[in-house]
Short mmCIF file of C-alpha atoms in Angstrom, two decimals:
data_model
loop_
_atom_site.label_atom_id
_atom_site.label_comp_id
_atom_site.label_asym_id
_atom_site.label_seq_id
_atom_site.Cartn_x
_atom_site.Cartn_y
_atom_site.Cartn_z
CA UNK E 30 -0.12 0.39 -0.16
CA UNK E 31 1.83 3.75 -1.32
CA UNK E 32 0.19 7.08 -0.07
CA UNK E 33 -1.39 7.30 -3.53
CA UNK E 34 -3.67 4.61 -3.23
CA UNK E 35 -7.88 5.85 -3.14
CA UNK E 36 -5.24 9.17 -4.08
CA UNK E 37 -8.84 10.59 -7.23
CA UNK E 38 -10.55 10.35 -4.49
CA UNK E 39 -8.53 13.40 -1.74
CA UNK E 40 -9.21 15.86 -0.68
CA UNK E 41 -7.03 19.04 -2.57
CA UNK E 42 -5.11 20.12 0.23
CA UNK E 43 -4.43 16.00 1.38
CA UNK E 44 -3.68 15.81 -2.64
CA UNK E 45 -1.22 18.69 -2.19
CA UNK E 46 0.67 16.97 1.13
CA UNK E 47 0.63 13.57 -0.84
CA UNK E 48 2.33 14.93 -3.44
CA UNK E 49 5.47 17.26 -1.53
CA UNK E 50 6.47 15.09 0.77
CA UNK E 51 6.87 12.63 -1.99
CA UNK E 52 8.93 15.31 -3.60
CA UNK E 53 10.68 15.59 -1.00
CA UNK E 54 11.26 12.10 0.40
CA UNK E 55 11.80 10.64 -3.72
CA UNK E 56 10.10 7.81 -2.73
CA UNK E 57 10.75 5.17 -5.37
CA UNK E 58 7.30 3.33 -4.02
CA UNK E 59 4.78 6.18 -5.12
CA UNK E 60 6.77 5.87 -9.99
CA UNK E 61 3.80 3.54 -10.51
CA UNK E 62 1.44 5.56 -9.05
CA UNK E 63 3.17 9.08 -10.43
CA UNK E 64 2.89 7.31 -13.44
CA UNK E 65 -0.51 6.81 -13.54
CA UNK E 66 -1.46 9.90 -13.07
CA UNK E 67 0.52 11.38 -15.55
CA UNK E 68 -0.93 9.70 -18.42
CA UNK E 69 -4.82 9.76 -16.79
CA UNK E 70 -4.34 13.22 -15.05
CA UNK E 71 -6.80 14.38 -12.56
CA UNK E 72 -7.88 17.54 -14.60
CA UNK E 73 -7.76 19.57 -11.74
CA UNK E 74 -3.96 22.16 -13.45
CA UNK E 75 -2.55 22.69 -9.30
CA UNK E 76 -2.32 18.57 -9.43
CA UNK E 77 -1.03 17.73 -12.37
CA UNK E 78 1.45 20.42 -12.08
CA UNK E 79 2.48 18.81 -8.52
CA UNK E 80 2.47 15.36 -9.97
CA UNK E 81 4.69 16.27 -12.80
CA UNK E 82 6.74 17.09 -10.70
CA UNK E 83 6.85 14.33 -7.74
CA UNK E 84 7.56 12.26 -11.00
CA UNK E 85 10.71 14.93 -12.06
CA UNK E 86 11.74 14.50 -8.78
CA UNK E 87 11.31 10.57 -7.90
CA UNK E 88 13.33 10.05 -11.40
CA UNK E 89 15.68 12.17 -10.16
CA UNK E 90 17.06 9.71 -7.73
CA UNK E 91 16.29 6.96 -10.31
CA UNK E 92 18.42 6.60 -13.76
CA UNK E 93 17.95 3.07 -14.54
CA UNK E 94 13.92 4.12 -15.20
CA UNK E 95 14.64 7.13 -16.91
CA UNK E 96 16.24 4.90 -19.59
CA UNK E 97 13.41 3.41 -20.04
CA UNK E 98 10.78 5.35 -20.05
CA UNK E 99 12.78 7.30 -23.34
CA UNK E 100 11.27 4.72 -25.53
CA UNK E 101 7.67 4.23 -23.94
CA UNK E 102 4.11 4.29 -25.74
CA UNK E 103 3.22 8.15 -24.03
CA UNK E 104 4.09 11.21 -25.24
CA UNK E 105 5.02 13.30 -22.61
CA UNK E 106 6.76 10.58 -19.78
CA UNK E 107 9.11 9.39 -22.65
CA UNK E 108 9.15 13.79 -22.99
CA UNK E 109 9.82 14.01 -18.90
CA UNK E 110 12.60 11.23 -19.38
CA UNK E 111 14.14 13.10 -21.88
CA UNK E 112 14.74 16.04 -20.02
CA UNK E 113 15.26 14.69 -16.91
CA UNK E 114 18.18 12.85 -18.38
CA UNK E 115 20.09 16.43 -19.03
CA UNK E 116 18.90 18.28 -16.26
CA UNK E 117 20.27 15.00 -13.88
CA UNK E 118 23.76 13.95 -17.06
CA UNK E 119 22.40 10.30 -17.10
CA UNK E 120 25.30 8.74 -19.51
CA UNK E 121 23.61 5.47 -19.29
CA UNK E 122 20.26 7.54 -21.00
CA UNK E 123 22.98 8.66 -24.51
CA UNK E 124 22.85 5.45 -26.68
CA UNK E 125 19.05 5.93 -26.52
CA UNK E 126 18.82 10.08 -26.75
CA UNK E 127 21.06 9.52 -29.90
CA UNK E 128 18.57 6.81 -31.04
CA UNK E 129 16.35 8.57 -30.99
CA UNK E 130 17.09 11.70 -32.59
CA UNK E 131 18.75 10.15 -35.14
CA UNK E 132 15.34 9.87 -36.23
CA UNK E 133 13.10 11.90 -35.12
CA UNK E 134 11.22 13.95 -37.40
CA UNK E 135 9.42 16.91 -34.97
CA UNK E 136 11.42 19.89 -34.39
CA UNK E 137 9.63 20.57 -30.70
CA UNK E 138 10.85 17.04 -29.50
CA UNK E 139 14.29 16.65 -31.93
CA UNK E 140 15.59 19.65 -29.52
CA UNK E 141 14.73 18.64 -26.97
CA UNK E 142 16.43 15.91 -27.32
CA UNK E 143 19.63 17.60 -28.92
CA UNK E 144 19.30 19.85 -25.32
CA UNK E 145 19.73 16.66 -22.72
CA UNK E 146 22.24 15.29 -24.79
CA UNK E 147 23.84 18.87 -25.00
CA UNK E 148 23.86 18.79 -21.23
CA UNK E 149 25.27 15.62 -20.49
CA UNK E 150 28.12 16.57 -23.22
CA UNK E 151 29.41 12.96 -23.76
CA UNK E 152 31.35 12.80 -26.86
CA UNK E 153 28.99 10.30 -27.97
CA UNK E 154 26.39 12.21 -29.03
CA UNK E 155 28.81 14.40 -31.76
CA UNK E 156 27.62 11.98 -34.63
CA UNK E 157 24.25 13.58 -33.70
CA UNK E 158 25.00 17.10 -33.04
CA UNK E 159 27.25 16.99 -36.69
CA UNK E 160 23.46 15.43 -38.21
CA UNK E 161 22.15 18.03 -37.80
CA UNK E 162 24.01 21.13 -38.00
CA UNK E 163 21.87 20.68 -41.94
CA UNK E 164 18.43 21.35 -40.21
CA UNK E 165 16.44 23.35 -41.27
CA UNK E 166 15.11 25.17 -38.23
CA UNK E 167 17.98 27.82 -36.95
CA UNK E 168 17.41 26.61 -33.87
CA UNK E 169 18.40 23.33 -33.89
CA UNK E 170 21.16 24.10 -36.09
CA UNK E 171 22.41 26.41 -33.55
CA UNK E 172 21.83 23.99 -30.36
CA UNK E 173 24.86 21.90 -32.32
CA UNK E 174 26.35 24.44 -33.00
CA UNK E 175 27.29 25.53 -29.36
CA UNK E 176 27.07 21.63 -28.63
CA UNK E 177 30.08 21.43 -30.85
CA UNK E 178 32.03 24.14 -29.50
CA UNK E 179 31.65 22.51 -25.86
CA UNK E 180 32.07 19.35 -26.66
CA UNK E 181 36.06 20.69 -28.46
CA UNK E 182 34.80 19.14 -32.08
CA UNK E 183 37.56 20.56 -34.19
CA UNK E 184 36.22 18.42 -36.58
CA UNK E 185 33.60 21.44 -37.57
CA UNK E 186 36.12 24.77 -37.13
CA UNK E 187 35.80 24.51 -40.29
CA UNK E 188 32.42 24.54 -40.88
CA UNK E 189 31.94 27.32 -38.54
CA UNK E 190 34.46 29.50 -39.49
CA UNK E 191 32.81 28.85 -43.06
CA UNK E 192 29.49 30.68 -41.83
CA UNK E 193 31.56 33.46 -40.27
CA UNK E 194 32.62 34.38 -43.99
CA UNK E 195 29.27 33.62 -45.43
CA UNK E 196 27.33 36.06 -42.92
CA UNK E 197 29.33 39.11 -44.96
CA UNK E 198 28.04 38.16 -48.59
CA UNK E 199 26.10 41.19 -50.01
CA UNK E 200 22.67 39.31 -49.29
CA UNK E 201 23.57 39.03 -45.72
CA UNK E 202 25.38 40.81 -43.73
CA UNK E 203 22.28 43.32 -42.91
CA UNK E 204 21.58 40.36 -40.43
CA UNK E 205 23.15 38.39 -37.65
CA UNK E 206 22.03 35.06 -37.08
CA UNK E 207 21.67 33.77 -34.59
CA UNK E 208 23.65 30.49 -36.14
CA UNK E 209 26.99 32.75 -36.64
CA UNK E 210 26.57 34.21 -32.72
CA UNK E 211 26.68 30.95 -32.00
CA UNK E 212 30.20 29.54 -34.30
CA UNK E 213 31.24 32.24 -33.02
CA UNK E 214 31.15 31.36 -29.74
CA UNK E 215 32.26 27.70 -30.57
CA UNK E 216 35.48 29.50 -32.76
CA UNK E 217 36.11 31.59 -29.05
CA UNK E 218 35.97 28.45 -27.25
CA UNK E 219 38.95 26.44 -28.60
CA UNK E 220 42.22 26.78 -27.32
CA UNK E 221 43.57 27.46 -30.76
CA UNK E 222 46.02 30.00 -32.14
CA UNK E 223 45.41 29.94 -35.58
CA UNK E 224 40.62 29.64 -34.62
CA UNK E 225 41.65 33.15 -32.60
CA UNK E 226 43.89 34.36 -34.86
CA UNK E 227 40.37 33.69 -36.91
CA UNK E 228 38.44 35.39 -35.00
CA UNK E 229 40.21 38.37 -35.14
CA UNK E 230 40.86 38.88 -38.68
CA UNK E 231 36.90 39.26 -38.23
CA UNK E 232 36.99 41.81 -35.78
CA UNK E 233 35.60 44.66 -38.30
CA UNK E 234 33.05 42.59 -39.72
CA UNK E 235 30.11 44.66 -42.31
CA UNK E 236 27.82 43.97 -39.03
CA UNK E 237 28.00 45.55 -36.23
CA UNK E 238 26.31 42.92 -34.15
CA UNK E 239 28.47 40.53 -35.20
CA UNK E 240 31.70 42.78 -34.17
CA UNK E 241 30.31 43.25 -30.82
CA UNK E 242 29.61 38.97 -30.08
CA UNK E 243 33.20 38.96 -31.37
CA UNK E 244 34.93 41.79 -29.66
CA UNK E 245 32.17 39.78 -25.73
CA UNK E 246 34.62 37.46 -27.19
CA UNK E 247 38.65 38.56 -28.02
CA UNK E 248 37.17 40.09 -24.11
CA UNK E 249 36.14 37.19 -22.79
CA UNK E 250 40.03 34.83 -24.17
CA UNK E 251 41.84 37.33 -22.27
CA UNK E 252 45.77 37.92 -22.52
CA UNK E 253 46.22 35.19 -25.01
CA UNK E 254 44.48 36.80 -28.53
CA UNK E 255 46.58 40.18 -27.63
CA UNK E 256 49.50 39.23 -29.62
CA UNK E 257 46.97 38.87 -31.89
CA UNK E 258 45.06 42.12 -31.52
CA UNK E 259 48.73 44.33 -32.14
CA UNK E 260 50.08 42.48 -35.43
CA UNK E 261 46.25 42.88 -36.55
CA UNK E 262 46.56 46.46 -35.39
CA UNK E 263 50.06 47.33 -37.08
CA UNK E 264 48.86 45.42 -40.76
CA UNK E 265 45.68 46.45 -40.40
CA UNK E 266 43.31 49.47 -41.86
CA UNK E 267 41.83 52.35 -39.69
CA UNK E 268 38.62 51.05 -38.77
CA UNK E 269 40.11 47.80 -37.52
CA UNK E 270 42.89 49.71 -36.06
CA UNK E 271 40.56 51.40 -33.42
CA UNK E 272 38.36 48.44 -32.75
CA UNK E 273 41.87 46.09 -32.58
CA UNK E 274 43.04 49.28 -29.90
CA UNK E 275 39.42 48.75 -28.30
CA UNK E 276 39.39 45.42 -27.57
CA UNK E 277 42.99 45.74 -26.56
CA UNK E 278 41.75 48.77 -23.98
CA UNK E 279 39.23 46.30 -22.34
CA UNK E 280 40.94 42.89 -22.09
CA UNK E 281 43.42 45.34 -20.35
CA UNK E 282 46.79 43.47 -20.97
CA UNK E 283 49.91 44.43 -19.49
CA UNK E 284 51.45 43.69 -23.31
CA UNK E 285 48.45 45.05 -24.65
CA UNK E 286 49.04 48.95 -23.78
CA UNK E 287 53.28 48.27 -24.49
CA UNK E 288 52.11 46.85 -27.57
CA UNK E 289 50.12 49.92 -28.54
CA UNK E 290 52.83 52.24 -27.63
CA UNK E 291 55.98 50.70 -29.56
CA UNK E 292 53.15 50.78 -32.61
CA UNK E 293 52.77 54.62 -31.83
CA UNK E 294 55.87 54.91 -31.73
CA UNK E 295 56.15 53.84 -35.24
CA UNK E 296 54.37 56.38 -36.04
CA UNK E 297 50.80 54.33 -36.17
CA UNK E 298 48.62 56.09 -35.16
CA UNK E 299 48.69 59.15 -36.91
CA UNK E 300 44.64 59.89 -37.74
CA UNK E 301 43.20 60.99 -35.15
CA UNK E 302 40.56 58.80 -34.66
CA UNK E 303 43.39 55.60 -34.07
CA UNK E 304 45.21 57.76 -31.47
CA UNK E 305 41.73 58.11 -29.49
CA UNK E 306 41.52 54.93 -28.88
CA UNK E 307 44.57 54.25 -28.76
CA UNK E 308 44.69 56.31 -25.44
CA UNK E 309 41.27 55.33 -24.43
CA UNK E 310 43.14 52.19 -24.40
CA UNK E 311 46.64 53.08 -22.91
CA UNK E 312 44.01 54.56 -19.52
CA UNK E 313 41.66 52.08 -19.13
CA UNK E 314 45.27 49.54 -18.60
CA UNK E 315 47.61 52.18 -16.53
CA UNK E 316 50.82 50.86 -17.58
CA UNK E 317 54.31 53.05 -16.49
CA UNK E 318 54.83 53.19 -20.42
CA UNK E 319 51.37 54.30 -21.47
CA UNK E 320 50.95 56.49 -18.96
CA UNK E 321 54.62 58.39 -20.51
CA UNK E 322 52.80 58.11 -24.11
CA UNK E 323 49.61 60.04 -22.38
CA UNK E 324 51.52 62.38 -20.50
CA UNK E 325 52.79 63.84 -23.58
CA UNK E 326 49.91 63.25 -25.33
CA UNK E 327 48.51 67.02 -23.30
CA UNK E 328 50.03 68.74 -26.50
CA UNK E 329 47.96 67.53 -28.22
CA UNK E 330 44.64 70.21 -29.41
CA UNK E 331 41.64 68.07 -30.44
CA UNK E 332 39.27 68.86 -27.11
CA UNK E 333 38.25 65.74 -28.00
CA UNK E 334 41.75 63.80 -28.06
CA UNK E 335 42.44 65.94 -25.60
CA UNK E 336 39.52 64.86 -22.79
CA UNK E 337 40.36 60.49 -24.01
CA UNK E 338 44.05 61.59 -22.73
CA UNK E 339 42.78 63.88 -19.89
CA UNK E 340 40.69 60.70 -18.97
CA UNK E 341 43.07 57.69 -18.77
CA UNK E 342 45.18 60.30 -16.83
CA UNK E 343 41.78 60.37 -14.58
CA UNK E 344 42.72 56.74 -13.13
CA UNK E 345 46.04 56.57 -12.74
CA UNK E 346 47.61 60.41 -11.15
CA UNK E 347 51.31 60.51 -10.09
CA UNK E 348 52.73 63.87 -9.21
CA UNK E 349 54.98 64.13 -12.16
CA UNK E 350 51.98 63.90 -14.33
CA UNK E 351 50.46 66.52 -12.01
CA UNK E 352 53.76 68.72 -12.38
CA UNK E 353 53.80 68.54 -16.03
CA UNK E 354 49.90 69.29 -16.36
CA UNK E 355 50.30 72.60 -13.90
CA UNK E 356 53.44 73.88 -16.34
CA UNK E 357 51.00 73.27 -18.97
CA UNK E 358 47.85 75.11 -17.50
CA UNK E 359 49.82 78.06 -16.63
CA UNK E 360 51.43 78.72 -19.18
CA UNK E 361 48.04 81.18 -19.97
CA UNK E 362 47.20 80.07 -23.65
CA UNK E 363 44.82 78.40 -26.14
CA UNK E 364 46.54 75.03 -24.44
CA UNK E 365 46.37 76.05 -20.85
CA UNK E 366 42.51 76.93 -21.38
CA UNK E 367 42.17 73.37 -24.04
CA UNK E 368 43.72 71.83 -20.54
CA UNK E 369 41.49 73.30 -18.21
CA UNK E 370 38.20 72.84 -20.36
CA UNK E 371 39.00 69.09 -20.59
CA UNK E 372 39.81 68.09 -16.90
CA UNK E 373 36.10 70.36 -16.15
CA UNK E 374 34.22 68.63 -19.03
CA UNK E 375 35.77 65.41 -17.83
CA UNK E 376 35.04 64.98 -14.60
CA UNK E 377 38.71 64.45 -13.76
CA UNK E 378 37.98 65.02 -10.32
CA UNK E 379 41.36 63.16 -8.97
CA UNK E 380 43.45 66.24 -11.68
CA UNK E 381 41.61 69.45 -10.41
CA UNK E 382 42.34 68.46 -6.80
CA UNK E 383 46.15 67.65 -7.55
CA UNK E 384 46.52 70.97 -9.79
CA UNK E 385 44.58 73.34 -7.04
CA UNK E 386 46.64 73.58 -5.20
CA UNK E 387 48.42 76.08 -7.56
CA UNK E 388 47.46 79.12 -7.48
CA UNK E 389 47.40 79.83 -10.89
CA UNK E 390 46.26 76.71 -11.72
CA UNK E 391 43.44 76.89 -10.02
CA UNK E 392 42.28 80.34 -11.51
CA UNK E 393 42.51 78.47 -14.76
CA UNK E 394 39.91 75.62 -13.73
CA UNK E 395 37.84 78.45 -11.94
CA UNK E 396 37.50 80.04 -14.64
CA UNK E 397 36.12 77.03 -16.78
CA UNK E 398 34.09 76.22 -14.62
CA UNK E 399 32.79 78.97 -14.33
CA UNK E 400 31.65 78.64 -18.36
CA UNK E 401 29.61 75.09 -17.45
CA UNK E 402 26.44 75.15 -18.18
CA UNK E 403 26.58 71.62 -16.92
CA UNK E 404 24.48 71.42 -13.02
CA UNK E 405 25.78 67.37 -12.90
CA UNK E 406 29.58 69.45 -13.31
CA UNK E 407 28.63 72.01 -10.98
CA UNK E 408 27.45 70.23 -7.79
CA UNK E 409 30.47 67.64 -8.29
CA UNK E 410 33.21 70.63 -8.61
CA UNK E 411 31.27 72.18 -5.66
CA UNK E 412 31.35 69.36 -3.51
CA UNK E 413 35.33 68.96 -4.32
CA UNK E 414 36.30 72.67 -3.55
CA UNK E 415 33.93 72.73 -0.14
CA UNK E 416 35.78 69.37 1.02
CA UNK E 417 39.17 71.01 0.02
CA UNK E 418 37.88 73.83 2.45
CA UNK E 419 40.10 76.86 3.56
CA UNK E 420 39.24 80.88 2.22
CA UNK E 421 40.51 80.29 -1.60
CA UNK E 422 37.95 77.57 -1.83
CA UNK E 423 35.32 79.69 -0.83
CA UNK E 424 35.97 82.83 -2.69
CA UNK E 425 35.95 80.69 -5.91
CA UNK E 426 32.56 78.73 -4.55
CA UNK E 427 30.72 81.96 -4.40
CA UNK E 428 32.04 82.66 -8.45
CA UNK E 429 30.72 79.47 -9.55
CA UNK E 430 27.29 80.11 -11.81
CA UNK E 431 23.78 78.96 -10.37
CA UNK E 432 22.83 76.96 -13.37
CA UNK E 433 19.13 75.23 -13.04
CA UNK E 434 17.79 72.04 -15.59
CA UNK E 435 17.79 72.65 -19.02
CA UNK E 436 13.99 72.01 -19.93
CA UNK E 437 14.41 70.57 -23.02
CA UNK E 438 16.34 66.50 -22.86
CA UNK E 439 18.97 64.38 -24.42
CA UNK E 440 19.59 60.69 -24.14
CA UNK E 441 23.69 60.04 -25.41
CA UNK E 442 25.66 56.70 -25.78
CA UNK E 443 28.94 55.78 -25.77
CA UNK E 444 31.06 53.32 -24.30
CA UNK E 445 34.33 55.75 -24.33
CA UNK E 446 33.99 57.93 -20.87
CA UNK E 447 35.89 60.16 -23.01
CA UNK E 448 32.73 61.09 -25.81
CA UNK E 449 30.40 60.54 -23.13
CA UNK E 450 31.62 64.02 -21.02
CA UNK E 451 31.49 65.56 -24.47
CA UNK E 452 28.53 64.78 -25.58
CA UNK E 453 27.27 66.03 -21.98
CA UNK E 454 29.14 69.06 -22.27
CA UNK E 455 27.54 69.76 -25.50
CA UNK E 456 24.17 69.03 -24.73
CA UNK E 457 23.96 71.72 -21.69
CA UNK E 458 25.65 73.96 -23.36
CA UNK E 459 22.64 74.29 -25.56
CA UNK E 460 20.32 74.00 -23.08
CA UNK E 461 19.29 69.88 -22.93
CA UNK E 462 18.73 68.11 -19.52
CA UNK E 463 21.76 65.62 -20.41
CA UNK E 464 21.33 61.69 -20.37
CA UNK E 465 24.57 59.50 -21.28
CA UNK E 466 25.28 55.75 -20.95
CA UNK E 467 27.07 53.51 -21.08
CA UNK E 468 26.08 51.54 -24.19
CA UNK E 469 22.81 51.02 -25.46
CA UNK E 470 21.13 48.14 -22.72
CA UNK E 471 22.01 51.06 -20.16
CA UNK E 472 20.23 53.83 -22.78
CA UNK E 473 17.56 51.82 -23.34
CA UNK E 474 16.89 51.70 -20.25
CA UNK E 475 16.13 55.24 -18.74
CA UNK E 476 13.23 55.02 -22.58
CA UNK E 477 11.79 51.89 -20.75
CA UNK E 478 11.90 53.66 -17.20
CA UNK E 479 9.61 56.60 -18.78
CA UNK E 480 11.74 59.47 -19.93
CA UNK E 481 10.88 61.54 -22.41
CA UNK E 482 13.58 62.47 -24.81
CA UNK E 483 14.36 65.71 -27.51
CA UNK E 484 16.78 63.93 -28.91
CA UNK E 485 19.35 61.32 -29.11
CA UNK E 486 23.01 60.73 -29.72
CA UNK E 487 24.48 56.98 -30.10
CA UNK E 488 27.79 55.64 -31.15
CA UNK E 489 27.58 52.42 -33.87
CA UNK E 490 29.69 50.36 -31.94
CA UNK E 491 29.40 49.79 -28.40
CA UNK E 492 29.30 45.86 -25.86
CA UNK E 493 26.47 44.81 -25.09
CA UNK E 494 23.94 46.46 -26.90
CA UNK E 495 25.45 48.17 -30.69
CA UNK E 496 23.94 51.17 -31.80
CA UNK E 497 22.14 49.29 -34.01
CA UNK E 498 20.17 47.22 -31.74
CA UNK E 499 19.57 50.72 -29.48
CA UNK E 500 18.34 52.85 -32.79
CA UNK E 501 16.40 49.58 -33.70
CA UNK E 502 14.61 49.37 -29.76
CA UNK E 503 13.95 53.12 -30.26
CA UNK E 504 12.41 52.96 -33.33
CA UNK E 505 9.34 50.17 -32.29
CA UNK E 506 8.88 52.28 -28.65
CA UNK E 507 5.53 53.80 -28.86
CA UNK E 508 6.40 58.20 -28.58
CA UNK E 509 9.51 57.06 -30.11
CA UNK E 510 8.70 56.87 -33.69
CA UNK E 511 10.08 59.76 -35.02
CA UNK E 512 12.60 60.99 -32.40
CA UNK E 513 15.31 61.61 -34.45
CA UNK E 514 18.65 60.49 -33.66
CA UNK E 515 22.19 60.60 -35.52
CA UNK E 516 24.30 58.48 -35.20
CA UNK E 517 28.67 58.71 -33.67
CA UNK E 518 31.08 56.35 -35.81
CA UNK E 519 34.52 55.91 -37.08
CA UNK E 520 33.59 54.10 -39.74
CA UNK E 521 34.47 54.30 -43.64
CA UNK E 522 32.09 52.30 -45.58
CA UNK E 523 29.28 53.72 -47.27
CA UNK E 524 27.40 49.74 -46.18
CA UNK E 525 27.69 50.80 -42.54
CA UNK E 526 25.20 54.11 -43.05
CA UNK E 527 22.73 52.38 -45.21
CA UNK E 528 22.88 49.79 -42.64
CA UNK E 529 21.78 52.21 -40.15
CA UNK E 530 19.45 54.66 -41.85
CA UNK E 531 17.23 52.10 -42.41
CA UNK E 532 16.62 50.72 -39.07
CA UNK E 533 16.28 53.97 -38.42
CA UNK E 534 19.04 56.77 -37.99
CA UNK E 535 18.12 60.74 -38.62
CA UNK E 536 21.65 62.04 -39.61
CA UNK E 537 25.16 60.85 -39.15
CA UNK E 538 28.70 62.55 -37.77
CA UNK E 539 31.94 60.97 -38.26
CA UNK E 540 35.40 60.99 -35.06
CA UNK E 541 36.59 63.35 -35.07
CA UNK E 542 34.68 66.19 -34.79
CA UNK E 543 34.93 69.30 -33.16
CA UNK E 544 31.91 70.61 -30.52
CA UNK E 545 30.18 72.89 -32.55
CA UNK E 546 30.03 70.50 -36.11
CA UNK E 547 27.90 68.00 -33.38
CA UNK E 548 25.85 71.17 -32.06
CA UNK E 549 24.75 71.90 -35.65
CA UNK E 550 23.74 68.79 -36.77
CA UNK E 551 21.88 68.43 -33.67
CA UNK E 552 20.33 72.18 -34.78
CA UNK E 553 19.77 71.02 -37.21
CA UNK E 554 17.42 67.86 -36.97
CA UNK E 555 15.58 69.57 -34.77
CA UNK E 556 14.88 72.36 -37.02
#
C-alpha cells in the first residue's frame, strides 16, 4: 500500500500534502502511481502540475527508470524522461537519446533530445550534433553548433569558419543570424591560435552586432589573444586599428598597452580616430609606458582627443604627471584653456584636486568651471571645493554661477568615457538636460523608465547592446517613431550608414568632430 492509493478520491489539500511529501522523499515506491497519474491526469491544473514535479523528483533518483522511459509509448512521460536525463547528466541515457535523435522528425521533440545530450556532454553524441548541422530549423542548428563547441569538436571548426565567412555575403550581412552568433562563440571556445587569429581577422565584420559578439569573445579569451590583436593593429586599416585598440583596452593586459605604445612610436597612430582609441585603451590599462604616452598626449589640440588623454590620466594620478600638467596650464595660452576645459568636462576630480594646490592652475580651472552650463559638473566640483575648504576655496565657490536643469532632455550613448563627457558638455551648452550611458542597454533603460527625450545620440560600436540594436528598439517604442537620432561613428564604409539608415537613424556625424559641428548637426535635425 502506498500514499497514492485512492489518490483521486482524496481531498484537495490531502493530495497536495501527499505530492509534496513524495517530492521531498523521492520515494521510488510512488513511481508507478505517479506515472499512472501523469498518463491519466486528475483534471485539476494545480494537482497535475504537482504530479509532474513529484515524478521529476523521483526520476532524478532513479537513472535506470529514466533510461527505460525513453522508449515509453506515452509522449508526455517520454519527454519528461528525456528532460530528466539531461538535467541530471545520466550518461547511461546517451545511447537511447542518440537513437531517438537520429530518427526524430518533429522539431520540438528533436530539440528536447539535443538539449539533453548537450547537457550530458558525452562525446558519444558528437555524430548526432554533426548530423543536424544542416537542419532547416535555425534553433536546432544553433543548438548543435553550441554543443559541438562545448565538446571541443575540432572536426567542426571549418564548418564554423565558413558560417562566419558566409555571414558577410552581400545578401546576408545586414542581419546577425543566431547561427553566426553561436559559430563565433564555438570558435572562441577552442584554445587554438588559428581559430583566435581567424576571429581577430573578422573583427571588422560588416554587421555591427557580429562585431560586438566577436569583441565580447576576444575580451573573454583575454591575454592569449593580445599578440594577434597587436599584429592586426600594425597591419590593419584605420577601422581595424580602432577596433583592436578598443578590445585591447577592455582586456587590460600590460603587454597590450606596451604593444600599443610601440605602435604609436612607429607612427601608426597618425589618424586622429586611431590616436583617440589608443589613448582610451592606454588609460584603461595604466602601464608606466602607457602613462608616459598619455602625458605626451597633453600637447594634443583636438578637444575630444585631449579629453581621452585627461580621462585616461584621471585613473592614474601621480606627482610627475601633475607637475607637467601644472606647468602647461599655468602658461595661460590656448593650450592651457583647452586643458582646463578637458579637466572640467571630463569631471577629472582627482586631477582637479591635485592641480588646485597651485594658485595659477586653480584659477584657470575655476575660470573654465564658471562657464560650464552642466548642473551635474557644477555640483560635482562644488562638493569638491567644499571638501578642500579654506578661504580661497570659499571665494572660488562664490564665483560659480547657479545652473539650472535644461528644459529639454537629450540621451547620449557611448562606451567611451571621454565621448560621454563631450556629449554632456555639448548638450548642456545647448540647454538640454543630458542623460548619458556607456552602452545601448543602459541607454534604453532610461526610455523604459519613462524618460522622454527630444533627441538621441548614439555610437555605432558599443558592448552589451550596439547602436544599431538600440536604434531598432527605440524606433519600436511608442512615441519614439520620429524622435531625431544622430549616430556617431568612425566607420568608413558606406554600407554601414545604409544599415543605420534602414534601422532608423536620422543623421550621422563622423569622429573626430569639433563641438560646433555636433551642435550644428543637432540644430539641423531639430529644425
